């Protein structure tokens, strides 16, 4: 991640390519300015680089926190919707069973009905 971030800052990349500093050394090692830096301008440029890097990292961290919050809310909503769907499915199954029972009862009731035999007299017309 550090090397990726440093690719946006040409001055720091220069020091890495020059072989005087690694990414870890830039962040973790206290060094003498006379060993690495040639003048105050380079110090200012590196300070500017670190400020930009810190700002960029802060923005990325804030974006990650916001994204994690949105993901948590999304997952919570998804879980609620899944629970609601399960309840609806159970209600639909119960209604289907009730409808099936009513259909069978209606069919049995109709089977027991005896209709009078109707004979049409076509001669009377």
PDB file of C-alpha atoms in Angstrom:
ATOM      1  CA  UNK A   1       0.000   0.000   0.000  1.00  0.00           C
ATOM      2  CA  UNK A   2       2.836   2.396   0.838  1.00  0.00           C
ATOM      3  CA  UNK A   3       4.555   1.878  -2.480  1.00  0.00           C
ATOM      4  CA  UNK A   4       1.269   2.295  -4.291  1.00  0.00           C
ATOM      5  CA  UNK A   5       0.666   5.563  -2.419  1.00  0.00           C
ATOM      6  CA  UNK A   6       4.216   6.723  -3.056  1.00  0.00           C
ATOM      7  CA  UNK A   7       3.720   6.307  -6.786  1.00  0.00           C
ATOM      8  CA  UNK A   8       1.588   9.444  -6.651  1.00  0.00           C
ATOM      9  CA  UNK A   9       4.469  11.463  -5.230  1.00  0.00           C
ATOM     10  CA  UNK A  10       7.408  11.736  -7.619  1.00  0.00           C
ATOM     11  CA  UNK A  11       9.888  13.163  -5.071  1.00  0.00           C
ATOM     12  CA  UNK A  12       9.484  10.237  -2.667  1.00  0.00           C
ATOM     13  CA  UNK A  13       9.692   7.837  -5.600  1.00  0.00           C
ATOM     14  CA  UNK A  14      12.973   9.488  -6.544  1.00  0.00           C
ATOM     15  CA  UNK A  15      14.415   8.683  -3.122  1.00  0.00           C
ATOM     16  CA  UNK A  16      13.177   5.098  -3.315  1.00  0.00           C
ATOM     17  CA  UNK A  17      14.705   4.599  -6.762  1.00  0.00           C
ATOM     18  CA  UNK A  18      17.908   6.283  -5.678  1.00  0.00           C
ATOM     19  CA  UNK A  19      18.218   3.498  -3.118  1.00  0.00           C
ATOM     20  CA  UNK A  20      18.848   5.730  -0.151  1.00  0.00           C
ATOM     21  CA  UNK A  21      15.477   5.064   1.504  1.00  0.00           C
ATOM     22  CA  UNK A  22      12.973   2.255   1.458  1.00  0.00           C
ATOM     23  CA  UNK A  23       9.290   2.814   2.164  1.00  0.00           C
ATOM     24  CA  UNK A  24       9.714   1.529   5.714  1.00  0.00           C
ATOM     25  CA  UNK A  25      12.734   3.732   6.322  1.00  0.00           C
ATOM     26  CA  UNK A  26      10.807   6.809   5.200  1.00  0.00           C
ATOM     27  CA  UNK A  27       8.075   6.117   7.718  1.00  0.00           C
ATOM     28  CA  UNK A  28       9.908   4.480  10.621  1.00  0.00           C
ATOM     29  CA  UNK A  29      13.557   5.541  10.694  1.00  0.00           C
ATOM     30  CA  UNK A  30      14.951   8.754  12.054  1.00  0.00           C
ATOM     31  CA  UNK A  31      17.727   9.813   9.769  1.00  0.00           C
ATOM     32  CA  UNK A  32      20.194  12.633   9.512  1.00  0.00           C
ATOM     33  CA  UNK A  33      19.226  15.200   6.941  1.00  0.00           C
ATOM     34  CA  UNK A  34      22.811  15.512   5.788  1.00  0.00           C
ATOM     35  CA  UNK A  35      22.824  11.807   4.830  1.00  0.00           C
ATOM     36  CA  UNK A  36      19.773  11.973   2.599  1.00  0.00           C
ATOM     37  CA  UNK A  37      18.718  15.529   1.922  1.00  0.00           C
ATOM     38  CA  UNK A  38      20.783  18.023   0.069  1.00  0.00           C
ATOM     39  CA  UNK A  39      19.036  21.233   1.158  1.00  0.00           C
ATOM     40  CA  UNK A  40      16.059  22.759   2.923  1.00  0.00           C
ATOM     41  CA  UNK A  41      13.967  22.578  -0.247  1.00  0.00           C
ATOM     42  CA  UNK A  42      14.083  18.780  -0.191  1.00  0.00           C
ATOM     43  CA  UNK A  43      13.013  18.828   3.472  1.00  0.00           C
ATOM     44  CA  UNK A  44      10.076  21.050   2.567  1.00  0.00           C
ATOM     45  CA  UNK A  45       9.151  18.786  -0.326  1.00  0.00           C
ATOM     46  CA  UNK A  46       9.225  15.704   1.875  1.00  0.00           C
ATOM     47  CA  UNK A  47       7.206  17.452   4.580  1.00  0.00           C
ATOM     48  CA  UNK A  48       4.694  18.420   1.917  1.00  0.00           C
ATOM     49  CA  UNK A  49       4.692  14.827   0.673  1.00  0.00           C
ATOM     50  CA  UNK A  50       4.017  13.490   4.181  1.00  0.00           C
ATOM     51  CA  UNK A  51       1.252  16.029   4.711  1.00  0.00           C
ATOM     52  CA  UNK A  52      -0.402  15.003   1.470  1.00  0.00           C
ATOM     53  CA  UNK A  53       0.025  11.347   2.310  1.00  0.00           C
ATOM     54  CA  UNK A  54      -1.491  11.822   5.771  1.00  0.00           C
ATOM     55  CA  UNK A  55      -4.396  13.774   4.278  1.00  0.00           C
ATOM     56  CA  UNK A  56      -4.950  11.099   1.637  1.00  0.00           C
ATOM     57  CA  UNK A  57      -4.812   8.330   4.259  1.00  0.00           C
ATOM     58  CA  UNK A  58      -7.259  10.200   6.492  1.00  0.00           C
ATOM     59  CA  UNK A  59      -9.683  10.592   3.613  1.00  0.00           C
ATOM     60  CA  UNK A  60      -9.355   6.908   2.740  1.00  0.00           C
ATOM     61  CA  UNK A  61      -9.927   5.863   6.360  1.00  0.00           C
ATOM     62  CA  UNK A  62     -13.015   8.082   6.599  1.00  0.00           C
ATOM     63  CA  UNK A  63     -14.336   6.620   3.360  1.00  0.00           C
ATOM     64  CA  UNK A  64     -13.713   3.086   4.642  1.00  0.00           C
ATOM     65  CA  UNK A  65     -15.544   3.804   7.900  1.00  0.00           C
ATOM     66  CA  UNK A  66     -18.484   5.234   5.951  1.00  0.00           C
ATOM     67  CA  UNK A  67     -18.484   2.243   3.608  1.00  0.00           C
ATOM     68  CA  UNK A  68     -18.350  -0.226   6.517  1.00  0.00           C
ATOM     69  CA  UNK A  69     -21.278   1.574   8.117  1.00  0.00           C
ATOM     70  CA  UNK A  70     -23.284   1.394   4.888  1.00  0.00           C
ATOM     71  CA  UNK A  71     -22.467  -2.293   4.498  1.00  0.00           C
ATOM     72  CA  UNK A  72     -23.577  -2.988   8.084  1.00  0.00           C
ATOM     73  CA  UNK A  73     -26.873  -1.169   7.492  1.00  0.00           C
ATOM     74  CA  UNK A  74     -27.362  -3.032   4.203  1.00  0.00           C
ATOM     75  CA  UNK A  75     -26.719  -6.416   5.835  1.00  0.00           C
ATOM     76  CA  UNK A  76     -29.095  -5.595   8.700  1.00  0.00           C
ATOM     77  CA  UNK A  77     -31.820  -4.591   6.229  1.00  0.00           C
ATOM     78  CA  UNK A  78     -31.173  -7.728   4.190  1.00  0.00           C
ATOM     79  CA  UNK A  79     -31.536  -9.906   7.293  1.00  0.00           C
ATOM     80  CA  UNK A  80     -34.826  -8.167   8.193  1.00  0.00           C
ATOM     81  CA  UNK A  81     -36.150  -8.683   4.669  1.00  0.00           C
ATOM     82  CA  UNK A  82     -35.169 -12.363   4.744  1.00  0.00           C
ATOM     83  CA  UNK A  83     -37.005 -12.809   8.069  1.00  0.00           C
ATOM     84  CA  UNK A  84     -40.089 -11.049   6.685  1.00  0.00           C
ATOM     85  CA  UNK A  85     -39.978 -13.244   3.564  1.00  0.00           C
ATOM     86  CA  UNK A  86     -39.773 -16.371   5.715  1.00  0.00           C
ATOM     87  CA  UNK A  87     -42.854 -15.280   7.675  1.00  0.00           C
ATOM     88  CA  UNK A  88     -44.729 -14.544   4.441  1.00  0.00           C
ATOM     89  CA  UNK A  89     -43.752 -17.954   3.017  1.00  0.00           C
ATOM     90  CA  UNK A  90     -45.023 -19.672   6.177  1.00  0.00           C
ATOM     91  CA  UNK A  91     -48.297 -17.728   5.970  1.00  0.00           C
ATOM     92  CA  UNK A  92     -48.663 -18.616   2.275  1.00  0.00           C
ATOM     93  CA  UNK A  93     -48.081 -22.288   3.052  1.00  0.00           C
ATOM     94  CA  UNK A  94     -50.700 -22.208   5.830  1.00  0.00           C
ATOM     95  CA  UNK A  95     -53.202 -20.484   3.508  1.00  0.00           C
ATOM     96  CA  UNK A  96     -52.492 -23.021   0.761  1.00  0.00           C
ATOM     97  CA  UNK A  97     -53.133 -25.901   3.177  1.00  0.00           C
ATOM     98  CA  UNK A  98     -56.370 -24.263   4.322  1.00  0.00           C
ATOM     99  CA  UNK A  99     -57.465 -23.710   0.720  1.00  0.00           C
ATOM    100  CA  UNK A 100     -56.649 -27.314  -0.109  1.00  0.00           C
ATOM    101  CA  UNK A 101     -58.733 -28.510   2.834  1.00  0.00           C
ATOM    102  CA  UNK A 102     -61.655 -26.271   1.823  1.00  0.00           C
ATOM    103  CA  UNK A 103     -61.446 -27.524  -1.759  1.00  0.00           C
ATOM    104  CA  UNK A 104     -61.579 -31.133  -0.595  1.00  0.00           C
ATOM    105  CA  UNK A 105     -64.523 -30.353   1.690  1.00  0.00           C
ATOM    106  CA  UNK A 106     -66.391 -28.639  -1.164  1.00  0.00           C
ATOM    107  CA  UNK A 107     -65.764 -31.561  -3.501  1.00  0.00           C
ATOM    108  CA  UNK A 108     -67.039 -34.027  -0.871  1.00  0.00           C
ATOM    109  CA  UNK A 109     -70.106 -31.865  -0.237  1.00  0.00           C
ATOM    110  CA  UNK A 110     -70.919 -31.695  -3.925  1.00  0.00           C
ATOM    111  CA  UNK A 111     -70.431 -35.446  -4.306  1.00  0.00           C
ATOM    112  CA  UNK A 112     -73.122 -36.104  -1.726  1.00  0.00           C
ATOM    113  CA  UNK A 113     -75.710 -33.883  -3.394  1.00  0.00           C
ATOM    114  CA  UNK A 114     -78.292 -35.753  -5.379  1.00  0.00           C
ATOM    115  CA  UNK A 115     -79.886 -33.759  -8.113  1.00  0.00           C
ATOM    116  CA  UNK A 116     -83.404 -34.644  -9.179  1.00  0.00           C
ATOM    117  CA  UNK A 117     -83.460 -36.341 -12.466  1.00  0.00           C
ATOM    118  CA  UNK A 118     -84.767 -33.829 -14.910  1.00  0.00           C
ATOM    119  CA  UNK A 119     -86.360 -35.062 -18.072  1.00  0.00           C
ATOM    120  CA  UNK A 120     -87.132 -32.591 -20.723  1.00  0.00           C
ATOM    121  CA  UNK A 121     -90.174 -32.993 -22.707  1.00  0.00           C
ATOM    122  CA  UNK A 122     -89.326 -31.765 -26.143  1.00  0.00           C
ATOM    123  CA  UNK A 123     -92.783 -32.473 -27.445  1.00  0.00           C
ATOM    124  CA  UNK A 124     -94.346 -29.659 -25.443  1.00  0.00           C
ATOM    125  CA  UNK A 125     -92.454 -26.965 -27.312  1.00  0.00           C
TER     126      UNK A 125
END
